[in-house]
Coordinates of C-alpha atoms (C1' of nucleotides) in Angstrom, one line a residue:
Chain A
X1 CA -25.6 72.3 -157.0
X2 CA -27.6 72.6 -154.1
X3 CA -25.2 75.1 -151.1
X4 CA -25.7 74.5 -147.4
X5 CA -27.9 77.5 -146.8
X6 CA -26.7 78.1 -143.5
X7 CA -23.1 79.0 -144.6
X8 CA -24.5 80.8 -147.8
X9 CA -23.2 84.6 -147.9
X10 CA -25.7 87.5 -147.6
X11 CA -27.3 88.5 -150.9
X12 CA -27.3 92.6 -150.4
X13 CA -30.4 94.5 -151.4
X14 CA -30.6 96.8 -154.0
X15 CA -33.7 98.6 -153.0
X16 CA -33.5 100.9 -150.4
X17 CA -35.5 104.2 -149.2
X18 CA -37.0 104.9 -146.5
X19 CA -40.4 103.4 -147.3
X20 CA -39.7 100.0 -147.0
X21 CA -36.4 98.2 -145.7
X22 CA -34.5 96.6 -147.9
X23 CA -35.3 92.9 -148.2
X24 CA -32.4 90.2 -146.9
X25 CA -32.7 86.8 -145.6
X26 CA -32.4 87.7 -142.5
X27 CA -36.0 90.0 -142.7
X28 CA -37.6 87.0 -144.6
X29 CA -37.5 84.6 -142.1
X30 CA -38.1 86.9 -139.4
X31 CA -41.2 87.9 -141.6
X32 CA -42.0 84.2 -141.8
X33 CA -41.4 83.4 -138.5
X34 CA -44.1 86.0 -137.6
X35 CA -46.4 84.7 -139.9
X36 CA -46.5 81.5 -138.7
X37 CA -46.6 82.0 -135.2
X38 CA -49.6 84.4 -135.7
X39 CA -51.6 82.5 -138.2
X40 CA -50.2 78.7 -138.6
X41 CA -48.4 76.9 -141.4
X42 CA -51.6 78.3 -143.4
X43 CA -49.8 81.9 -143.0
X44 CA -46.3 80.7 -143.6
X45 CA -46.9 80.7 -147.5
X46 CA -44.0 82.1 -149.7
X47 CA -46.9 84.5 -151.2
X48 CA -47.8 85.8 -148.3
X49 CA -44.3 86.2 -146.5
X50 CA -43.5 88.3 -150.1
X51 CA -46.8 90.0 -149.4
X52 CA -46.2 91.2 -145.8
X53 CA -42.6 92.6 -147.2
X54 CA -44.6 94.5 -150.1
X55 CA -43.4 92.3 -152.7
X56 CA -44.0 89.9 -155.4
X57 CA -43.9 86.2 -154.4
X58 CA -41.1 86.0 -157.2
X59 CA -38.5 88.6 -155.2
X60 CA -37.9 85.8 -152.2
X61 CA -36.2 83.5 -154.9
X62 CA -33.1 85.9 -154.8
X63 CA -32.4 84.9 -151.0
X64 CA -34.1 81.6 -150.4
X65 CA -33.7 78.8 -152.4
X66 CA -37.3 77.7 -152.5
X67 CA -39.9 77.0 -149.8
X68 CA -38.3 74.2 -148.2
X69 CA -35.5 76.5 -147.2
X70 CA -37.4 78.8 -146.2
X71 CA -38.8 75.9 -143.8
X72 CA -35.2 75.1 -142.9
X73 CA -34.2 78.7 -142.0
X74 CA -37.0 79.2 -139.8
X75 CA -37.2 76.0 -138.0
X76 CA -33.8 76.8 -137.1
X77 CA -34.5 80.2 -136.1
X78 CA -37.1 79.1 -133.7
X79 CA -34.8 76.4 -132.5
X80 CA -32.8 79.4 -131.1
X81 CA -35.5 79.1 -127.9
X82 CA -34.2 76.1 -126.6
X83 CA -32.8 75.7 -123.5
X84 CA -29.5 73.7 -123.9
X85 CA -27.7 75.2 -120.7
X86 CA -30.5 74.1 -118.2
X87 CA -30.4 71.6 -115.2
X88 CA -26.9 71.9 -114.2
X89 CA -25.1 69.7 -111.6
X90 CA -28.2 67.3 -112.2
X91 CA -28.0 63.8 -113.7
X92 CA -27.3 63.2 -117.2
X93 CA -30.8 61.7 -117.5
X94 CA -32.5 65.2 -115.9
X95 CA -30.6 67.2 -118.4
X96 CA -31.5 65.2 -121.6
X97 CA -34.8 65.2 -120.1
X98 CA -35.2 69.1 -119.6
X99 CA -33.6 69.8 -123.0
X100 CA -35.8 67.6 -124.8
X101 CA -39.1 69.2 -122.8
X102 CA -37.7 72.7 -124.0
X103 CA -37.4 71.4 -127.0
X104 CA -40.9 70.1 -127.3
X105 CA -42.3 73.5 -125.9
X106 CA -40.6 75.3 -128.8
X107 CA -42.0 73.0 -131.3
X108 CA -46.0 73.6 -130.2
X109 CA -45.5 77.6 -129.0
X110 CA -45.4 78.0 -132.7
X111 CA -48.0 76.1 -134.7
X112 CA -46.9 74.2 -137.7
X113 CA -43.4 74.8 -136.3
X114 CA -43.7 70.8 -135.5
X115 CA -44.9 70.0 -139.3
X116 CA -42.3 71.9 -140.6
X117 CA -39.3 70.0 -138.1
X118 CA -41.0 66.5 -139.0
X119 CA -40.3 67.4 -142.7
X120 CA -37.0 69.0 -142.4
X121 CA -33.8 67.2 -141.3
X122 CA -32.5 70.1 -139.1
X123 CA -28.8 70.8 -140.4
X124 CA -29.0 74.3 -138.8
X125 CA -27.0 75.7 -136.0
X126 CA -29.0 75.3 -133.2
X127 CA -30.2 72.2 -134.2
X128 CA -26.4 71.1 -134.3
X129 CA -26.1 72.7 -130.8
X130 CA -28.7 70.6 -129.7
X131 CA -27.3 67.2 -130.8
X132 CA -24.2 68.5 -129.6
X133 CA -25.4 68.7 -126.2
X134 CA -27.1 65.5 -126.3
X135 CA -24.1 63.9 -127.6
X136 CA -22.5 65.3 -125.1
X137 CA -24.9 63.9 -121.8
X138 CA -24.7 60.5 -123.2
X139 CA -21.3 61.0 -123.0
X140 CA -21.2 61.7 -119.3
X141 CA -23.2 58.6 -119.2
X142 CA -20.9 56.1 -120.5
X143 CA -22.1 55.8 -123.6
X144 CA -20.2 54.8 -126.8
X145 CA -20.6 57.0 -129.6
X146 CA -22.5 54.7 -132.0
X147 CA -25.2 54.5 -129.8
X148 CA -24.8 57.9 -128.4
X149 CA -25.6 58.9 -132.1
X150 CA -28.8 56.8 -132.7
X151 CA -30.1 57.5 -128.9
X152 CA -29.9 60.7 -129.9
X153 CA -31.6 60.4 -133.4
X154 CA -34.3 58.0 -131.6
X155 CA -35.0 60.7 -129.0
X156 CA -35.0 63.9 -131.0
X157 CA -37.6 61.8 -133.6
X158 CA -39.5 60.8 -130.9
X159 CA -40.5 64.3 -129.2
X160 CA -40.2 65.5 -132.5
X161 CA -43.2 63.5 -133.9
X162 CA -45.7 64.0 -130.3
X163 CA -45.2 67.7 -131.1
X164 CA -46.4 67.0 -134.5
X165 CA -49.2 64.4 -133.6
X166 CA -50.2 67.3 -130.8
X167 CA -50.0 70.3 -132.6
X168 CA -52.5 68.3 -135.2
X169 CA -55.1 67.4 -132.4
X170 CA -57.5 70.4 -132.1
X171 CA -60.8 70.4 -131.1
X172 CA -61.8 69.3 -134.6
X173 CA -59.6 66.5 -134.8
X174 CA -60.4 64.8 -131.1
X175 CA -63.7 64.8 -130.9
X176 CA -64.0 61.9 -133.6
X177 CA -61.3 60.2 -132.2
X178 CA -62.4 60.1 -128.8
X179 CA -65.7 59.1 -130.0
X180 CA -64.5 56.1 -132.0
X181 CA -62.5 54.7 -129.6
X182 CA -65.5 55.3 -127.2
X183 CA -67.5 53.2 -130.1
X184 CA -65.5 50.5 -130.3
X185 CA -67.3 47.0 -129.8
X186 CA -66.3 44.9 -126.9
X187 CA -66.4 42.1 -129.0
X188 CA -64.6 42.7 -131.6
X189 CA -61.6 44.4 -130.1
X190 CA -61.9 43.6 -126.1
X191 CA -58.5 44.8 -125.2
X192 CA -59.2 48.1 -126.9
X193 CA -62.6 48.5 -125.0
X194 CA -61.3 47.4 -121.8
X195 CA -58.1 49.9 -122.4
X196 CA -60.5 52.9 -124.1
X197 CA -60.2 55.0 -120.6
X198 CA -56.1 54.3 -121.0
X199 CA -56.1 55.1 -124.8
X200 CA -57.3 58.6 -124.4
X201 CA -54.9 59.2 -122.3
X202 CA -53.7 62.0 -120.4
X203 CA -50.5 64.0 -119.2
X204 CA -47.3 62.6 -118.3
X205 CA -47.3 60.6 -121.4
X206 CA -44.0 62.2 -122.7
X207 CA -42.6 62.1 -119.6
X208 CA -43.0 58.1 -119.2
X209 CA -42.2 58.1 -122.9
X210 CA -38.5 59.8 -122.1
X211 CA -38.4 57.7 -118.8
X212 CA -38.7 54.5 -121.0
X213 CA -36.3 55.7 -123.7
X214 CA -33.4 56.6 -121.4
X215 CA -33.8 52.9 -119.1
X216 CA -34.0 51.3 -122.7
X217 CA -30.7 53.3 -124.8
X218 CA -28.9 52.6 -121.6
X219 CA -29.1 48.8 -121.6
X220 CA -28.4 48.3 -125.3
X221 CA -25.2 49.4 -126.2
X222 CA -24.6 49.0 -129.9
X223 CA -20.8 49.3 -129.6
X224 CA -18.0 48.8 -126.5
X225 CA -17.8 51.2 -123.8
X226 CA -15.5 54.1 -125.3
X227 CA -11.8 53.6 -123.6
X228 CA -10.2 57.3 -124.0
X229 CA -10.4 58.6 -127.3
X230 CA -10.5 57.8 -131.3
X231 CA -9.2 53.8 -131.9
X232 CA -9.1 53.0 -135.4
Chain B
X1 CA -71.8 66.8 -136.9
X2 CA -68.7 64.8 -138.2
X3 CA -69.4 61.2 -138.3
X4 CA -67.3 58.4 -138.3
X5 CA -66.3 57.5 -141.9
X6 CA -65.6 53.9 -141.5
X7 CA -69.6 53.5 -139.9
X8 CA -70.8 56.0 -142.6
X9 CA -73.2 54.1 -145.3
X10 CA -72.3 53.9 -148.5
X11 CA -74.3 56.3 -150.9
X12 CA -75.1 54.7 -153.7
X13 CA -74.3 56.3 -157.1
X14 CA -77.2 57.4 -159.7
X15 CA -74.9 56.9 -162.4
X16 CA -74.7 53.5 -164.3
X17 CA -74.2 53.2 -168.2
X18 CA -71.6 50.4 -169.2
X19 CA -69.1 53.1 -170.0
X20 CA -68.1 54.1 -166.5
X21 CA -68.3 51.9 -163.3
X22 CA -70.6 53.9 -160.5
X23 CA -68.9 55.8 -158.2
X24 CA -68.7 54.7 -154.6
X25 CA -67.0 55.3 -151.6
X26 CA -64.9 52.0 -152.4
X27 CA -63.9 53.0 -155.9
X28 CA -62.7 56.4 -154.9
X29 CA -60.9 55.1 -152.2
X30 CA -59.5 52.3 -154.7
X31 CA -58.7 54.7 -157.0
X32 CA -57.0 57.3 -154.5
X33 CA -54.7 54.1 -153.5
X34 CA -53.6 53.5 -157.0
X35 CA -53.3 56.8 -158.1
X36 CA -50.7 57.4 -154.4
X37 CA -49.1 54.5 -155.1
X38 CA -48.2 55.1 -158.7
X39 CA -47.0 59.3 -158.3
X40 CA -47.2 59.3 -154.6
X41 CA -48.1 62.0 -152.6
X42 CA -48.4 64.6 -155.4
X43 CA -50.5 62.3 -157.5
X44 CA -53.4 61.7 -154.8
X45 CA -55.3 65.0 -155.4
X46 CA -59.4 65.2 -155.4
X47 CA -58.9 66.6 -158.8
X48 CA -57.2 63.8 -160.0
X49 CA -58.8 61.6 -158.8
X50 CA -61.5 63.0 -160.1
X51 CA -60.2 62.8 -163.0
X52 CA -59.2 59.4 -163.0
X53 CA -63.1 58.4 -162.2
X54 CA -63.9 60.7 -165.1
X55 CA -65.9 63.3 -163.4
X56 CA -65.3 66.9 -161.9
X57 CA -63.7 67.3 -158.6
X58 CA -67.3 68.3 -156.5
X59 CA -68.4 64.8 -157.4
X60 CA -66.2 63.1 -154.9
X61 CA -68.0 65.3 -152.1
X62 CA -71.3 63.4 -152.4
X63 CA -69.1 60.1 -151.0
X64 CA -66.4 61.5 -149.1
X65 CA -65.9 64.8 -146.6
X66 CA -63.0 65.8 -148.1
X67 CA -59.5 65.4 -148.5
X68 CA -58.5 64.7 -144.8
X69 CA -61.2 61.6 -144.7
X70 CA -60.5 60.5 -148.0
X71 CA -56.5 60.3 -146.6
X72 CA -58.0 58.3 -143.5
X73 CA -59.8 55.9 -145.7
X74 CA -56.7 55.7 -148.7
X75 CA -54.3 54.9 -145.1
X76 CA -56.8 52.4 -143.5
X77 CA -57.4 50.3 -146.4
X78 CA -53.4 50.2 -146.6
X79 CA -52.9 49.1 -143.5
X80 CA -55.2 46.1 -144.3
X81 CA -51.5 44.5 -146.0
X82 CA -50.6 44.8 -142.3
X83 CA -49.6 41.0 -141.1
X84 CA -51.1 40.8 -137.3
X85 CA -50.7 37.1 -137.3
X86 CA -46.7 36.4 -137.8
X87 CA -44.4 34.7 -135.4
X88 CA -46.5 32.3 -133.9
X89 CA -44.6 30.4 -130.9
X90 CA -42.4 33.3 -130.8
X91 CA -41.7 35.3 -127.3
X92 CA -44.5 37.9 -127.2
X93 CA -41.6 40.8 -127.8
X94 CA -40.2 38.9 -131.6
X95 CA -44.2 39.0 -132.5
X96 CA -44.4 42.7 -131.7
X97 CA -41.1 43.2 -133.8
X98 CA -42.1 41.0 -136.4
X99 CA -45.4 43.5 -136.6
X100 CA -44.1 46.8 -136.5
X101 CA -41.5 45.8 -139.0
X102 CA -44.3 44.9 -141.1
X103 CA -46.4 47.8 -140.3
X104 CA -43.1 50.0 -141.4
X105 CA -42.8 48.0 -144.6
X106 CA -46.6 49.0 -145.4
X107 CA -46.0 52.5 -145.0
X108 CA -42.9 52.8 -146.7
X109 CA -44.0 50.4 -150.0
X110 CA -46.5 53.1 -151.0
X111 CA -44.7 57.1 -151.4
X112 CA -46.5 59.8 -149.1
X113 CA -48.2 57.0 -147.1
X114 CA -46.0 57.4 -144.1
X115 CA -46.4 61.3 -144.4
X116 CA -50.4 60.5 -144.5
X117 CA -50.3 58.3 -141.0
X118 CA -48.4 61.0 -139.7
X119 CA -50.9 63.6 -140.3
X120 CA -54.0 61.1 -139.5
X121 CA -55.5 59.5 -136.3
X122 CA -55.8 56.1 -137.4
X123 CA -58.9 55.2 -136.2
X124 CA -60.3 52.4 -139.1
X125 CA -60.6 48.8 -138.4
X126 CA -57.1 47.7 -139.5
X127 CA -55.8 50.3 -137.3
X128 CA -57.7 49.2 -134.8
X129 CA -57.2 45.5 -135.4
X130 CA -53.4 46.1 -135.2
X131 CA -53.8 48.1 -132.4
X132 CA -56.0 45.3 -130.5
X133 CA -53.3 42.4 -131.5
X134 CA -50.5 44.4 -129.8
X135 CA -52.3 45.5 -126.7
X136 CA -52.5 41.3 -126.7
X137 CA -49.0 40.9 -127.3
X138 CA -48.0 43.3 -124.4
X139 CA -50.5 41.5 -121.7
X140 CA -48.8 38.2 -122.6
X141 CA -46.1 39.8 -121.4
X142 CA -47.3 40.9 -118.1
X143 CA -47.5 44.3 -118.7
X144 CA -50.7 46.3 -117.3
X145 CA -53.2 47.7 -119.2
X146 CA -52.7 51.4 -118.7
X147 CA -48.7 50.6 -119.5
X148 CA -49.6 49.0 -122.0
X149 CA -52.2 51.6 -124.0
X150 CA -49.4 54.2 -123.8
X151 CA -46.8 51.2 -124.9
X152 CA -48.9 50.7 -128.2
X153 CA -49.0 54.6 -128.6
X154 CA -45.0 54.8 -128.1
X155 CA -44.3 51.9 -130.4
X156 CA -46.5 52.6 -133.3
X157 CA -45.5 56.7 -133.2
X158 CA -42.1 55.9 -133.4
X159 CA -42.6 53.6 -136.5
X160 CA -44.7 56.2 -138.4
X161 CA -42.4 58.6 -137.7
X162 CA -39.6 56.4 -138.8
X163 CA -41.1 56.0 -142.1
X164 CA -41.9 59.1 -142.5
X165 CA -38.7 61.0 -141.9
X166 CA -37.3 57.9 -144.3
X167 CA -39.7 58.9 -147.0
X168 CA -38.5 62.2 -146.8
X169 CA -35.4 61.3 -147.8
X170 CA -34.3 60.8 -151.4
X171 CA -31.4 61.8 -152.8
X172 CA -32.1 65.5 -153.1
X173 CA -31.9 65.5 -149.4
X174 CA -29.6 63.2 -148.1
X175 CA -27.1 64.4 -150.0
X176 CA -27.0 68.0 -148.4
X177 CA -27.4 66.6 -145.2
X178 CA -24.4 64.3 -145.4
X179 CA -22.2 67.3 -146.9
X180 CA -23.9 69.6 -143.3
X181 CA -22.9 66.9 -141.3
X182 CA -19.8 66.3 -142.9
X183 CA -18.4 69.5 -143.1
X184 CA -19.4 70.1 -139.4
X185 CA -16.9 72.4 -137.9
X186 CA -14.6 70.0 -135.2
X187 CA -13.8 72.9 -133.2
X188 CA -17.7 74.5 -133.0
X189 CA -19.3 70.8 -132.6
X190 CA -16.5 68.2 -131.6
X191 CA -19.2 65.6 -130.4
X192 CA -20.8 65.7 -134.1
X193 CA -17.5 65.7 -135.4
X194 CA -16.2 62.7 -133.3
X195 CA -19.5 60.8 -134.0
X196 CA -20.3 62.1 -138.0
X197 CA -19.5 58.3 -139.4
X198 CA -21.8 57.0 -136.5
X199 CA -25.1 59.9 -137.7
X200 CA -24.6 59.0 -141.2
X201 CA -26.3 55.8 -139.6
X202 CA -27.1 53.1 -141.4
X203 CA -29.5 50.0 -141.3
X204 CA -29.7 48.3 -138.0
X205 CA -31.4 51.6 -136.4
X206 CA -34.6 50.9 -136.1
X207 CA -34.2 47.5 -135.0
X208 CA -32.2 48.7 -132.2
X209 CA -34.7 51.6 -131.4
X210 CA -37.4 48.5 -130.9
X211 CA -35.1 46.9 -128.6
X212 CA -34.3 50.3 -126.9
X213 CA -38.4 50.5 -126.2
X214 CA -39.2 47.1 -125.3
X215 CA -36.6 47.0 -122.5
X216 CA -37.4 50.0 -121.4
X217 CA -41.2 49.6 -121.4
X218 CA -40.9 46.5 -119.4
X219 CA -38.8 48.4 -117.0
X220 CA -41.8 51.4 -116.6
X221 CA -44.5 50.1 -115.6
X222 CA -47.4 52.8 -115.2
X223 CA -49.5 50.9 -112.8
X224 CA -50.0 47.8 -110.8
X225 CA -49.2 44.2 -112.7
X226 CA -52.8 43.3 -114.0
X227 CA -54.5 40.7 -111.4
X228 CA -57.0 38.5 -113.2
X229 CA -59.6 40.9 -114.9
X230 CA -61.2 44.1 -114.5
X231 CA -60.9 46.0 -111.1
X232 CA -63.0 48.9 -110.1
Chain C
dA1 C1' -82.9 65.0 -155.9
dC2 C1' -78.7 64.3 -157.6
dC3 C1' -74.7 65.6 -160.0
dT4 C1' -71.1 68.6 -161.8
dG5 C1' -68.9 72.6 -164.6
dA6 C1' -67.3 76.7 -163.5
dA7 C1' -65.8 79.8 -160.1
dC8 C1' -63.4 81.2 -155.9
dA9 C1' -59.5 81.8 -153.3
dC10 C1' -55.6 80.2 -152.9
dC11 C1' -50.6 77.6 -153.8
dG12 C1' -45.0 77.3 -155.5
dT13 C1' -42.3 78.5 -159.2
dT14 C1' -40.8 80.4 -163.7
dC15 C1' -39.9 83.9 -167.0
dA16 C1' -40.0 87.8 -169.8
dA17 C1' -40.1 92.4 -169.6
dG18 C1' -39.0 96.2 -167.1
dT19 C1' -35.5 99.6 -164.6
Chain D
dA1 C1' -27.5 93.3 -163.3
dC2 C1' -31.2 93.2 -160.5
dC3 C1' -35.9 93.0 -159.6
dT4 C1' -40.7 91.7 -160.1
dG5 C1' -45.6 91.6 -162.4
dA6 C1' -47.8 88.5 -164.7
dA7 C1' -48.3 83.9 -166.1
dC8 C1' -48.3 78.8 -165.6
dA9 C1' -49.8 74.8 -163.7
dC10 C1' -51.7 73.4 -160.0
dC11 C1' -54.6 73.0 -155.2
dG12 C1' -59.4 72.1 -151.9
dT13 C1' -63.8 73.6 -151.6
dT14 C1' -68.3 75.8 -152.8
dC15 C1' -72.3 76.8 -155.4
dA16 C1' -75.4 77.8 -158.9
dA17 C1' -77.1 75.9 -162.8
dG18 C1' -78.2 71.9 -165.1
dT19 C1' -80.6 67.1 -165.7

DNA sequence: ACCTGAACACCGTTCAAGT
DNA sequence: ACCTGAACACCGTTCAAGT
């Protein structure tokens, strides 16, 4: 019996005073939230989100069903910062573009954020806004629906995962990487070698990335062109 | 001073006796595989493998950095199941198919692995020989070499994430996503609504996405079309 | 010098005992 | 009925004490 979250009602407090307010879900993942964005998915622990309310971990299990919804919540909390309204009067492409660059700022302002959305299958209302947008662009672009819906899957995965691959690449994590390709022999993987300064690549990768996505969903319709409405 | 693991020597064990096989880099790492593939992510702890090898968990530490290199190792020597070689005589965009289909296979045959490649820079020498055969495939077909090195990095993200979002899903999760997107409001999100059958995708996706990338990738080109060899 | 048990500082989740 | 401290079953990593 596992409930939609989103629609779940309000569980009312029982503590009160003026010490402490009272707990809700609302204050967890705003608590959370704050966590994470000042110290990582490493600060986003249910422990320490009870700890920073002056609880007991075991006290959040009255508004969240476990930690994974407690992921969920948040995500789509911080989903709230993307810009769906933006680019107006521009080409369909400029606006899926833009909304897919906000989204991709939102998911590395907040580290871990990305870990969390490439875990979670965002169900929440902004993330339904989102696809709703998107949906809607590819429909100004003459898309059918069944390939409006995977082009829209295929690009929200894709910026999804480079905000997770980025938000892993620290200092730590480069260094080694850039020194193995560096390593590599020109024997044994020549195109590697002679691609190494290509590899390590630079900005504009997303961009291109986007560029190719939206000249590629374009020419491979999956269904018919959509007439007027429904047909059975 | 991190090193690269795959150049690293092997340290060879003090321990011998006919009761327990030495340790090794190889029989951790053999061990880790078998243990991941049998409980999956959960069951691919130091500790138990550890305890699989019959020793206490700081013994792995003499042979391994810790838990982020032993993943790189455990994902590396997967990939080695990885067939570079199919679709001989094909056009060069079947044999890149044929590859990352394989590659996807690979990672989704072995739980937690696709949630592994997504946390790790593949950097070993089956990522890399994979890596190599498709920066071949893509100059067979023309494309230039800086297109191409942000190609391979397009392609094999996508993949990963692919797998990995599908290895999230079991049937604690697609069933509350299903009921979300089912019991989407029409009014609120009429796009969604319109196109819920079309989201509740099905098989066919990811072949399309390929298609969707290829075209598109030939249609991007980054820089000029590649002459004969190197140029300053 | 090499190896490792025990300890340290954490987890998510459960449950019995409190108010 | 609601809340929560303590407990349970884990983690990765370190380190001092062993051989």
């Amino acid at each position: 019996m596992t409930r939609n979250p989103f629609q779940a009602p309000e569980v009312a407090s029982r503590r009160g005073g003026p010490a402490k307010d009272p707990l809700s879900r609302e204050l967890i993942v705003t608590t959370a939230l704050t966590l994470l964005r000042r110290e990582g998915s490493a600060g986003m622990s249910l422990r320490k989100v009870a700890a920073a309310l002056d609880t007991g971990p075991a006290s959040l299990y009255a508004y969240v069903e476990n930690l994974q919804e407690l992921q969920a919540l948040v995500l789509d909390r911080a989903l709230a910062d993307v810009h769906t309204d933006a680019g107006h009067g521009q080409r369909w492409q400029r606006r899926i573009t833009e909304l897919l660059l906000s989204y991709r700022e939102v998911l590395c302002a907040t580290p871990g954020l990305a870990g969390i959305a490439m875990t979670t299958i965002a169900v929440g209302p902004n993330a339904l806004r989102i696809t709703e947008t998107l949906l809607g662009h590819l429909d100004k672009g003459g898309l059918d629906r069944a390939t409006a819906a995977w082009a829209v899957d295929l690009l929200t995965l894709y910026v999804t995962a480079v905000a997770a691959e980025h938000s892993q690449r620290d200092a730590d994590t480069l260094g080694p990487v850039a020194r193995a390709i560096g390593a590599v022999s020109a024997e044994e993987y020549p195109r590697i070698f002679a691609a190494r300064e290509d590899i390590l690549m630079g900005p504009g990768r997303v961009s291109w990335a986007l560029d190719v996505l939206l000249k590629g969903i374009v020419q491979t319709p999956r269904g018919h062109r959509r007439r007027s409405a429904e047909h059975g």
